[in-house]
Tab-separated table of C-alpha atoms and ligand atoms in Angstrom:
chain	number	residue	atom	x	y	z
B	1	MET	CA	-9.084	-23.898	17.036
B	2	SER	CA	-10.561	-25.445	13.946
B	3	GLN	CA	-10.064	-23.805	10.613
B	4	PRO	CA	-12.585	-24.156	7.833
B	5	ALA	CA	-11.492	-27.427	6.262
B	6	SER	CA	-11.733	-26.309	2.672
B	7	ARG	CA	-9.600	-23.209	3.113
B	8	GLU	CA	-6.886	-22.779	0.543
B	9	GLN	CA	-3.237	-22.350	1.543
B	10	TRP	CA	-0.202	-20.867	-0.167
B	11	SER	CA	1.777	-23.576	-1.899
B	12	SER	CA	5.097	-22.285	-0.572
B	13	ARG	CA	6.527	-19.858	1.900
B	14	LEU	CA	7.973	-17.802	-0.941
B	15	GLY	CA	4.499	-17.597	-2.448
B	16	PHE	CA	3.166	-15.926	0.673
B	17	THR	CA	6.175	-13.640	1.050
B	18	LEU	CA	5.982	-12.397	-2.523
B	19	ALA	CA	2.219	-11.964	-2.379
B	20	ALA	CA	2.504	-9.973	0.860
B	21	VAL	CA	5.338	-7.894	-0.550
B	22	GLY	CA	3.211	-7.495	-3.679
B	23	SER	CA	0.400	-6.120	-1.572
B	24	ALA	CA	2.715	-3.699	0.188
B	25	VAL	CA	4.666	-2.526	-2.839
B	26	GLY	CA	2.452	-0.517	-5.122
B	27	LEU	CA	1.414	2.967	-6.094
B	28	GLY	CA	2.161	3.881	-2.498
B	29	ASN	CA	5.866	3.278	-2.956
B	30	MET	CA	6.361	5.290	-6.094
B	31	TRP	CA	3.447	7.635	-6.592
B	32	ARG	CA	2.405	8.469	-3.035
B	33	PHE	CA	5.891	8.231	-1.521
B	34	SER	CA	7.465	10.583	-4.041
B	35	TYR	CA	4.832	13.276	-3.908
B	36	LEU	CA	4.697	13.233	-0.140
B	37	THR	CA	8.475	13.344	0.116
B	38	ALA	CA	8.580	16.237	-2.324
B	39	GLU	CA	5.831	18.110	-0.499
B	40	ASN	CA	7.245	17.559	2.960
B	41	GLY	CA	10.824	18.567	2.410
B	42	GLY	CA	12.690	15.457	1.313
B	43	ALA	CA	14.979	13.501	3.579
B	44	ALA	CA	13.382	14.632	6.853
B	45	PHE	CA	10.135	13.056	5.750
B	46	VAL	CA	11.879	9.875	4.643
B	47	LEU	CA	13.486	9.556	8.057
B	48	LEU	CA	10.167	9.929	9.857
B	49	TYR	CA	8.568	7.458	7.534
B	50	VAL	CA	11.277	4.895	8.315
B	51	GLY	CA	10.774	5.508	12.027
B	52	PHE	CA	7.032	4.927	11.735
B	53	THR	CA	7.542	1.832	9.640
B	54	LEU	CA	9.783	0.253	12.273
B	55	LEU	CA	8.140	1.365	15.504
B	56	ILE	CA	4.487	1.326	14.537
B	57	GLY	CA	4.176	-0.409	11.186
B	58	LEU	CA	6.086	-3.551	12.148
B	59	PRO	CA	4.176	-4.262	15.383
B	60	VAL	CA	0.823	-3.747	13.676
B	61	LEU	CA	1.910	-5.889	10.745
B	62	LEU	CA	2.819	-8.702	13.097
B	63	ALA	CA	-0.521	-8.236	14.856
B	64	GLU	CA	-2.352	-8.675	11.557
B	65	LEU	CA	-0.337	-11.765	10.706
B	66	ALA	CA	-1.086	-13.275	14.114
B	67	LEU	CA	-4.803	-12.582	13.780
B	68	GLY	CA	-4.980	-13.946	10.263
B	69	ARG	CA	-3.003	-17.120	10.752
B	70	GLY	CA	-4.356	-17.714	14.229
B	71	SER	CA	-7.967	-17.671	13.059
B	72	GLY	CA	-7.561	-18.945	9.518
B	73	ARG	CA	-10.362	-16.582	8.590
B	74	SER	CA	-11.055	-13.353	6.744
B	75	PRO	CA	-11.095	-10.102	8.775
B	76	ILE	CA	-14.707	-9.978	10.034
B	77	GLN	CA	-14.700	-13.619	11.076
B	78	ALA	CA	-11.188	-13.370	12.496
B	79	LEU	CA	-12.141	-10.508	14.813
B	80	MET	CA	-15.317	-12.270	15.899
B	81	HIS	CA	-13.405	-15.475	16.455
B	82	PHE	CA	-11.066	-13.883	18.976
B	83	GLY	CA	-13.220	-11.040	20.265
B	84	GLY	CA	-16.869	-11.975	19.940
B	85	PRO	CA	-19.666	-10.307	17.956
B	86	ARG	CA	-18.985	-6.831	19.282
B	87	TRP	CA	-15.925	-6.668	17.042
B	88	MET	CA	-17.841	-7.356	13.877
B	89	PRO	CA	-18.248	-3.659	12.953
B	90	LEU	CA	-14.471	-3.228	12.877
B	91	GLY	CA	-14.243	-6.032	10.351
B	92	GLY	CA	-17.029	-4.355	8.406
B	93	LEU	CA	-15.003	-1.167	8.384
B	94	PHE	CA	-12.058	-3.051	6.882
B	95	VAL	CA	-14.224	-4.298	4.075
B	96	ALA	CA	-15.522	-0.757	3.532
B	97	ALA	CA	-11.931	0.483	3.386
B	98	GLY	CA	-11.209	-2.137	0.743
B	99	PHE	CA	-14.077	-0.770	-1.357
B	100	LEU	CA	-13.035	2.826	-0.880
B	101	ILE	CA	-9.329	2.363	-1.574
B	102	LEU	CA	-9.618	0.008	-4.508
B	103	ALA	CA	-12.168	2.291	-6.203
B	104	TYR	CA	-9.749	5.206	-6.630
B	105	TYR	CA	-6.587	3.074	-6.656
B	106	SER	CA	-7.848	1.427	-9.797
B	107	VAL	CA	-8.350	4.808	-11.470
B	108	ILE	CA	-4.700	5.715	-10.881
B	109	ALA	CA	-3.680	2.265	-12.040
B	110	GLY	CA	-5.740	2.939	-15.169
B	111	TRP	CA	-3.728	6.115	-15.887
B	112	THR	CA	-0.570	4.071	-15.330
B	113	ALA	CA	-1.669	1.365	-17.755
B	114	ARG	CA	-2.403	3.993	-20.342
B	115	TYR	CA	0.995	5.671	-19.942
B	116	THR	CA	2.686	2.267	-20.242
B	117	VAL	CA	0.907	1.476	-23.491
B	118	GLU	CA	1.453	4.987	-24.840
B	119	ALA	CA	5.176	4.775	-24.152
B	120	ILE	CA	5.316	1.905	-26.631
B	121	PHE	CA	2.918	3.040	-29.313
B	122	VAL	CA	2.746	6.818	-29.126
B	123	GLY	CA	5.776	8.111	-27.264
B	124	VAL	CA	6.110	10.583	-24.433
B	125	PRO	CA	3.604	13.464	-24.514
B	126	ALA	CA	5.051	16.806	-25.570
B	127	ASP	CA	2.969	18.731	-23.045
B	128	PRO	CA	2.593	16.385	-20.071
B	129	ALA	CA	0.412	18.701	-17.996
B	130	ALA	CA	-2.116	19.113	-20.790
B	131	HIS	CA	-1.993	15.416	-21.522
B	132	PHE	CA	-2.620	14.533	-17.907
B	133	GLY	CA	-5.517	16.982	-17.822
B	134	GLU	CA	-7.067	15.220	-20.803
B	135	ILE	CA	-6.690	11.648	-19.685
B	136	SER	CA	-7.001	11.822	-15.904
B	137	SER	CA	-10.754	12.205	-15.791
B	138	GLY	CA	-13.752	11.525	-17.976
B	139	ALA	CA	-14.779	8.694	-20.267
B	140	GLN	CA	-11.250	7.576	-21.090
B	141	ALA	CA	-10.183	7.437	-17.470
B	142	ILE	CA	-13.281	5.345	-16.767
B	143	GLY	CA	-12.452	2.998	-19.641
B	144	TRP	CA	-8.905	2.300	-18.403
B	145	HIS	CA	-10.143	1.957	-14.849
B	146	LEU	CA	-12.674	-0.692	-15.925
B	147	LEU	CA	-10.030	-2.553	-17.884
B	148	PHE	CA	-7.756	-2.639	-14.868
B	149	MET	CA	-10.559	-3.773	-12.551
B	150	ALA	CA	-11.457	-6.562	-14.964
B	151	THR	CA	-7.867	-7.845	-14.807
B	152	VAL	CA	-7.903	-7.787	-11.019
B	153	VAL	CA	-11.206	-9.677	-10.928
B	154	VAL	CA	-9.893	-12.399	-13.245
B	155	ILE	CA	-6.801	-12.965	-11.075
B	156	VAL	CA	-8.676	-12.993	-7.770
B	157	ALA	CA	-11.338	-15.297	-9.212
B	158	GLY	CA	-8.488	-17.684	-10.078
B	159	GLY	CA	-7.901	-18.340	-6.372
B	160	VAL	CA	-5.100	-18.044	-3.860
B	161	ARG	CA	-2.611	-20.385	-5.506
B	162	ALA	CA	-3.549	-20.369	-9.145
B	163	GLY	CA	-4.331	-16.652	-9.210
B	164	ILE	CA	-2.662	-14.513	-6.568
B	165	GLU	CA	0.413	-16.608	-5.812
B	166	ARG	CA	1.223	-17.399	-9.421
B	167	VAL	CA	0.999	-13.783	-10.519
B	168	SER	CA	3.128	-12.566	-7.584
B	169	LEU	CA	5.882	-15.107	-8.219
B	170	VAL	CA	6.379	-13.744	-11.709
B	171	LEU	CA	5.661	-10.068	-11.269
B	172	MET	CA	7.469	-9.170	-8.058
B	173	PRO	CA	10.991	-10.147	-9.187
B	174	LEU	CA	10.265	-8.284	-12.418
B	175	LEU	CA	9.305	-5.181	-10.473
B	176	PHE	CA	12.498	-5.273	-8.378
B	177	ALA	CA	14.595	-5.563	-11.512
B	178	LEU	CA	12.833	-2.675	-13.244
B	179	VAL	CA	13.095	-0.328	-10.270
B	180	CYS	CA	16.803	-1.094	-9.793
B	181	ALA	CA	17.470	-0.547	-13.495
B	182	LEU	CA	15.801	2.865	-13.264
B	183	ALA	CA	17.857	3.905	-10.244
B	184	ILE	CA	21.075	2.894	-12.004
B	185	TYR	CA	20.084	4.790	-15.107
B	186	ALA	CA	19.205	7.903	-13.085
B	187	ALA	CA	22.648	7.847	-11.472
B	188	THR	CA	24.235	8.406	-14.867
B	189	LEU	CA	22.418	11.698	-15.464
B	190	ASP	CA	24.283	14.987	-15.158
B	191	GLY	CA	22.931	16.904	-12.209
B	192	ALA	CA	21.659	13.818	-10.407
B	193	SER	CA	23.501	14.875	-7.262
B	194	GLU	CA	21.049	17.729	-6.658
B	195	GLY	CA	18.293	15.168	-6.461
B	196	TYR	CA	20.260	12.957	-4.100
B	197	ARG	CA	20.928	15.914	-1.860
B	198	PHE	CA	17.262	16.817	-1.580
B	199	TYR	CA	16.367	13.191	-0.979
B	200	LEU	CA	19.119	12.217	1.437
B	201	GLU	CA	20.221	15.301	3.377
B	202	VAL	CA	18.058	15.742	6.435
B	203	ASP	CA	16.882	19.194	7.459
B	204	PHE	CA	15.902	18.629	11.075
B	205	ASP	CA	13.820	21.788	11.273
B	206	LYS	CA	11.285	20.142	9.047
B	207	LEU	CA	10.721	17.373	11.579
B	208	ARG	CA	8.966	19.633	14.000
B	209	SER	CA	5.593	19.962	12.373
B	210	LEU	CA	2.791	17.689	13.462
B	211	ASP	CA	1.500	17.696	9.942
B	212	VAL	CA	4.614	16.015	8.587
B	213	LEU	CA	4.284	13.479	11.371
B	214	ARG	CA	0.729	12.710	10.403
B	215	GLN	CA	1.599	12.336	6.728
B	216	ALA	CA	4.536	10.069	7.515
B	217	ALA	CA	2.397	7.826	9.703
B	218	GLY	CA	-0.393	7.650	7.147
B	219	GLN	CA	2.138	6.807	4.471
B	220	ALA	CA	3.753	4.035	6.546
B	221	PHE	CA	0.316	2.452	6.986
B	222	PHE	CA	-0.770	2.852	3.417
B	223	SER	CA	2.483	1.543	2.044
B	224	LEU	CA	2.520	-1.519	4.287
B	225	SER	CA	-1.147	-2.249	3.456
B	226	LEU	CA	-2.022	-2.033	7.133
B	227	GLY	CA	-5.175	-1.152	9.002
B	228	MET	CA	-7.742	-2.801	6.756
B	229	GLY	CA	-7.046	-6.499	6.984
B	230	ALA	CA	-5.120	-7.105	3.756
B	231	MET	CA	-2.147	-8.647	5.538
B	232	LEU	CA	-4.524	-10.392	7.914
B	233	THR	CA	-6.317	-12.013	4.982
B	234	TYR	CA	-3.108	-13.151	3.281
B	235	ALA	CA	-1.841	-14.581	6.576
B	236	SER	CA	-5.044	-16.580	6.939
B	237	TYR	CA	-3.789	-18.821	4.109
B	238	LEU	CA	-0.526	-19.480	5.956
B	239	SER	CA	0.478	-22.647	7.779
B	240	ARG	CA	1.459	-22.780	11.417
B	241	GLN	CA	5.024	-23.676	10.548
B	242	GLU	CA	5.886	-20.250	9.229
B	243	HIS	CA	7.936	-17.774	11.211
B	244	LEU	CA	5.671	-14.730	11.434
B	245	PRO	CA	8.200	-12.267	12.876
B	246	ASN	CA	10.626	-13.053	10.071
B	247	GLU	CA	7.892	-12.616	7.510
B	248	SER	CA	6.909	-9.260	8.950
B	249	VAL	CA	10.496	-8.018	8.868
B	250	ILE	CA	11.006	-9.192	5.285
B	251	VAL	CA	7.809	-7.519	4.114
B	252	ALA	CA	8.607	-4.244	5.868
B	253	PHE	CA	12.149	-4.099	4.523
B	254	ALA	CA	11.159	-5.022	0.996
B	255	ASP	CA	8.462	-2.374	1.071
B	256	PHE	CA	10.779	0.313	2.338
B	257	GLY	CA	13.535	-0.885	-0.008
B	258	VAL	CA	11.407	-0.458	-3.108
B	259	ALA	CA	10.165	2.969	-2.017
B	260	PHE	CA	13.729	4.019	-1.267
B	261	VAL	CA	15.186	2.774	-4.536
B	262	ALA	CA	12.281	4.299	-6.459
B	263	GLY	CA	13.181	7.606	-4.796
B	264	LEU	CA	16.755	7.131	-5.985
B	265	ALA	CA	15.327	7.049	-9.496
B	266	VAL	CA	12.660	9.740	-9.220
B	267	PHE	CA	14.524	12.571	-7.498
B	268	PRO	CA	17.664	12.605	-9.663
B	269	LEU	CA	15.459	12.534	-12.758
B	270	ILE	CA	13.413	15.461	-11.557
B	271	PHE	CA	16.330	17.522	-10.309
B	272	ALA	CA	18.665	16.758	-13.189
B	273	LEU	CA	16.078	18.291	-15.480
B	274	GLY	CA	15.174	21.209	-13.253
B	275	LEU	CA	11.567	20.202	-12.703
B	276	GLN	CA	11.597	20.267	-8.911
B	277	THR	CA	9.377	23.312	-8.554
B	278	GLN	CA	6.538	21.548	-10.330
B	279	VAL	CA	6.278	18.576	-8.025
B	280	GLY	CA	4.628	20.247	-5.085
B	281	GLU	CA	2.028	21.967	-7.249
B	282	SER	CA	-0.191	19.113	-8.202
B	283	THR	CA	-0.298	16.391	-5.624
B	284	VAL	CA	-2.072	13.497	-7.244
B	285	GLY	CA	-0.717	14.399	-10.658
B	286	ALA	CA	2.906	14.964	-9.586
B	287	LEU	CA	4.327	11.766	-10.905
B	288	PHE	CA	2.215	11.736	-14.032
B	289	ILE	CA	3.212	15.228	-15.083
B	290	THR	CA	6.728	15.812	-13.828
B	291	LEU	CA	8.233	12.499	-14.789
B	292	PRO	CA	6.903	12.411	-18.353
B	293	GLY	CA	8.287	15.947	-18.573
B	294	ALA	CA	11.659	14.516	-17.604
B	295	PHE	CA	11.315	11.601	-20.000
B	296	ALA	CA	10.523	13.965	-22.862
B	297	GLU	CA	13.801	15.775	-22.292
B	298	LEU	CA	15.824	12.603	-22.388
B	299	GLY	CA	15.342	12.240	-26.129
B	300	GLY	CA	15.239	8.753	-27.630
B	301	ALA	CA	16.042	6.999	-24.365
B	302	GLY	CA	13.088	8.757	-22.737
B	303	ARG	CA	10.557	6.463	-24.293
B	304	ILE	CA	12.265	3.351	-22.987
B	305	VAL	CA	12.731	4.861	-19.547
B	306	ALA	CA	9.067	5.890	-19.531
B	307	PHE	CA	7.994	2.396	-20.457
B	308	VAL	CA	10.139	0.777	-17.762
B	309	PHE	CA	8.950	3.228	-15.142
B	310	PHE	CA	5.247	2.923	-15.835
B	311	ALA	CA	5.447	-0.830	-16.341
B	312	ALA	CA	7.008	-1.179	-12.883
B	313	LEU	CA	4.350	1.068	-11.414
B	314	LEU	CA	1.620	-0.933	-13.116
B	315	VAL	CA	2.973	-4.228	-11.790
B	316	GLY	CA	3.031	-2.805	-8.273
B	317	ALA	CA	-0.483	-1.441	-8.626
B	318	LEU	CA	-1.804	-4.754	-9.883
B	319	THR	CA	-0.444	-6.903	-7.056
B	320	SER	CA	-1.689	-4.385	-4.470
B	321	ALA	CA	-5.129	-4.124	-6.041
B	322	ILE	CA	-5.384	-7.909	-5.923
B	323	SER	CA	-4.915	-7.847	-2.153
B	324	LEU	CA	-7.537	-5.117	-1.758
B	325	LEU	CA	-10.121	-7.129	-3.669
B	326	GLU	CA	-9.130	-10.287	-1.812
B	327	VAL	CA	-10.140	-8.711	1.520
B	328	VAL	CA	-13.607	-8.023	0.193
B	329	VAL	CA	-13.969	-11.304	-1.681
B	330	SER	CA	-12.724	-13.550	1.135
B	331	SER	CA	-15.135	-11.812	3.501
B	332	ALA	CA	-18.079	-12.573	1.235
B	333	ILE	CA	-16.923	-16.170	0.866
B	334	ASP	CA	-16.643	-16.636	4.639
B	335	SER	CA	-19.696	-14.635	5.689
B	336	PHE	CA	-22.233	-15.382	2.960
B	337	GLY	CA	-20.883	-18.652	1.617
B	338	TRP	CA	-20.539	-17.199	-1.894
B	339	SER	CA	-18.332	-18.969	-4.392
B	340	ARG	CA	-15.042	-17.217	-5.119
B	341	LYS	CA	-15.912	-16.539	-8.739
B	342	VAL	CA	-19.303	-15.010	-7.974
B	343	ALA	CA	-17.842	-12.918	-5.165
B	344	ALA	CA	-14.996	-11.629	-7.345
B	345	VAL	CA	-17.280	-10.651	-10.214
B	346	VAL	CA	-20.121	-9.111	-8.185
B	347	LEU	CA	-17.931	-7.206	-5.742
B	348	GLY	CA	-15.441	-6.218	-8.436
B	349	LEU	CA	-18.315	-4.727	-10.381
B	350	ALA	CA	-19.556	-2.821	-7.344
B	351	ILE	CA	-16.086	-1.394	-6.745
B	352	ALA	CA	-15.743	-0.507	-10.407
B	353	LEU	CA	-18.937	1.556	-10.101
B	354	LEU	CA	-17.661	3.273	-6.986
B	355	GLY	CA	-14.572	4.178	-8.999
B	356	ILE	CA	-16.566	6.243	-11.459
B	357	PRO	CA	-16.738	9.448	-9.361
B	358	PRO	CA	-12.956	9.581	-8.788
B	359	ALA	CA	-12.498	8.805	-12.482
B	360	MET	CA	-14.641	11.844	-13.279
B	361	ASP	CA	-12.867	14.252	-10.977
B	362	THR	CA	-9.313	14.158	-9.602
B	363	ASP	CA	-10.352	16.274	-6.612
B	364	ILE	CA	-12.697	13.523	-5.495
B	365	LEU	CA	-9.853	11.080	-5.999
B	366	GLY	CA	-7.485	13.140	-3.855
B	367	TRP	CA	-10.107	13.435	-1.158
B	368	MET	CA	-10.746	9.691	-1.118
B	369	ASP	CA	-7.012	9.072	-0.820
B	370	THR	CA	-6.718	11.419	2.145
B	371	VAL	CA	-9.708	9.944	3.930
B	372	ALA	CA	-8.541	6.391	3.306
B	373	GLY	CA	-4.886	6.875	4.197
B	374	ASN	CA	-5.155	9.294	7.069
B	375	LEU	CA	-8.403	8.199	8.671
B	376	PHE	CA	-9.529	4.688	7.773
B	377	LEU	CA	-6.148	2.985	7.880
B	378	VAL	CA	-4.932	4.850	10.938
B	379	PHE	CA	-8.156	4.146	12.795
B	380	GLY	CA	-7.990	0.499	11.698
B	381	GLY	CA	-4.402	0.248	12.936
B	382	LEU	CA	-5.320	1.848	16.243
B	383	MET	CA	-8.159	-0.602	16.821
B	384	LEU	CA	-6.057	-3.566	15.714
B	385	SER	CA	-3.287	-2.730	18.138
B	386	LEU	CA	-5.783	-2.333	20.972
B	387	PHE	CA	-7.487	-5.571	19.992
B	388	VAL	CA	-4.356	-7.686	19.868
B	389	GLY	CA	-2.749	-5.872	22.796
B	390	TRP	CA	-5.686	-6.033	25.201
B	391	ARG	CA	-8.608	-8.071	23.957
B	392	MET	CA	-7.264	-11.100	22.134
B	393	PRO	CA	-7.136	-13.959	24.648
B	394	ASP	CA	-3.588	-15.161	24.067
B	395	ALA	CA	-1.839	-13.218	21.344
B	396	MET	CA	1.469	-14.883	22.191
B	397	ALA	CA	0.047	-18.296	21.449
B	398	GLN	CA	-0.715	-17.141	17.918
B	399	VAL	CA	2.672	-15.676	17.046
B	400	THR	CA	4.800	-18.310	18.716
B	401	PRO	CA	4.194	-21.382	16.485
B	402	GLY	CA	7.038	-21.489	13.980
B	403	ALA	CA	8.967	-18.855	15.937
B	404	GLU	CA	9.599	-20.503	19.269
B	405	GLY	CA	13.031	-19.032	19.981
B	406	VAL	CA	12.111	-15.368	19.559
B	407	ARG	CA	12.712	-13.320	22.684
B	408	TRP	CA	11.292	-9.915	21.851
B	409	PHE	CA	7.612	-10.859	21.781
B	410	GLY	CA	7.198	-9.178	25.154
B	411	LEU	CA	8.368	-5.914	23.617
B	412	TRP	CA	5.989	-6.400	20.698
B	413	LEU	CA	2.961	-6.827	22.926
B	414	TRP	CA	3.991	-3.909	25.077
B	415	LEU	CA	4.359	-1.662	22.017
B	416	LEU	CA	0.891	-2.691	20.857
B	417	ARG	CA	-0.659	-1.951	24.210
B	418	ILE	CA	0.476	1.592	24.862
B	419	PRO	CA	2.913	3.441	22.573
B	420	VAL	CA	1.412	2.382	19.251
B	421	PRO	CA	-2.224	3.262	20.092
B	422	LEU	CA	-1.131	6.529	21.675
B	423	ALA	CA	0.862	7.577	18.643
B	424	LEU	CA	-1.924	6.527	16.303
B	425	ALA	CA	-4.524	8.387	18.360
B	426	VAL	CA	-2.503	11.589	17.954
B	427	VAL	CA	-2.135	10.963	14.233
B	428	LEU	CA	-5.840	10.257	13.871
B	429	TRP	CA	-6.745	13.382	15.755
B	430	GLN	CA	-4.478	15.431	13.514
B	431	GLY	CA	-6.059	13.833	10.467
B	432	LEU	CA	-9.538	14.772	11.681
B	433	VAL	CA	-8.506	18.333	12.469
B	434	GLN	CA	-7.026	18.705	8.994
B	435	LEU	CA	-10.105	17.265	7.357
B	436	VAL	CA	-12.417	19.617	9.213
B	437	ALA	CA	-10.123	22.531	8.437
B	438	GLY	CA	-10.536	21.551	4.821
B	439	SER	CA	-6.964	20.948	3.772
G	1	LIG	N1	0.253	-0.890	0.035
G	1	LIG	C1	-0.314	-0.552	-1.217
G	1	LIG	C2	0.584	0.449	-1.920
G	1	LIG	O1	1.547	0.888	-1.381
G	1	LIG	C3	-1.702	0.010	-1.087
G	1	LIG	C4	-2.603	-0.805	-0.221
G	1	LIG	C5	-3.154	-0.237	0.901
G	1	LIG	C6	-2.885	-2.126	-0.523
G	1	LIG	C7	-3.972	-0.978	1.757
G	1	LIG	C8	-3.689	-2.871	0.295
G	1	LIG	C9	-4.225	-2.290	1.443
G	1	LIG	O2	0.337	0.833	-3.025
């Protein structure tokens, strides 16, 4: 099983872990997680999301790691390597998902960058809803989106070690610290307990709807960066000494941990200030309207809290965006023999252009997010579990190196063969029904 000789590798195990956690932790953990939790009734949704992360997310994550490290190739080539040319379209779909997601992701990251800078130089907007309306679409949104994309391109062009790994080693610990600081601060607010109650007290009635199930599954996939080859690509730069099951568990727990702690900051803030009714009203804008509203009411401290919050969000967005572009770039390097720099610039530019429609209209953005999260990633996860469960010649041989003593691999393969694809097929079907029904 020869790997392309010139392929880069992570310089350390920690480098991979932090880059993978960096991919997972992003807007999904703070922006998407909080609005979905708010919309779907709080703790019940969180519980489902944890269940999906463990029972479906973890096995698929390990499948991606096995495919990536086992082949030492980017998604299209990795699938062809183990499955033959018929699997090429699936790899193509992953690359398409990278285009689609990064295009609108970068627009949201652009808003975040702007809020971060404004917290320092301008302060918190007096009328957050009006402010969001002004900045969320149009020429300014495009400008910030392009600026963000340019940053991502520069880092990815720098390479696996000098670009991605170096940035992750600095930014991820910073993000953890910022999110923890926010949660501690939120605990000191009067009225925080209302927020905790909403967030942590489970109302089991809410668990019955298939729609909540679908949203929780989509969120688990989006948040873990699964179903489009991001984790696969990062694992392709990993050596055969590493313990893949351990890595998958660390990534999943870190991802859930950050989402959970971010919730411990967001919900007390919103409830302490009586803003809970506003959250469900605007989905994509929830975090960008409600939270600045809360910050404004905190007086002088509000500006600092706003800065810390948006800076953390921006860091998360950046490290995730890097992994999205890396899927596309590494595919062009492997398939067309492009140089990394050319691939990063050309493809980054193409994605930046694709980001213009969502930067013009938040409805388009919301639609792209739904299609990506509920259809593309779920379909990708379904196919990946079938591929590794049934088609890949010897999946065990790819996870075992570095993890010889692990006994539950049999369970892993069994989960990938039947329960995971079944559950994902139901979720996908639900997603399609919802899309056709127009909601
Ligand atoms: N996991 C990232 C987040 O939570 C988003 C992402 C999805 C990144 C798919 C890469 C691939 O923000």
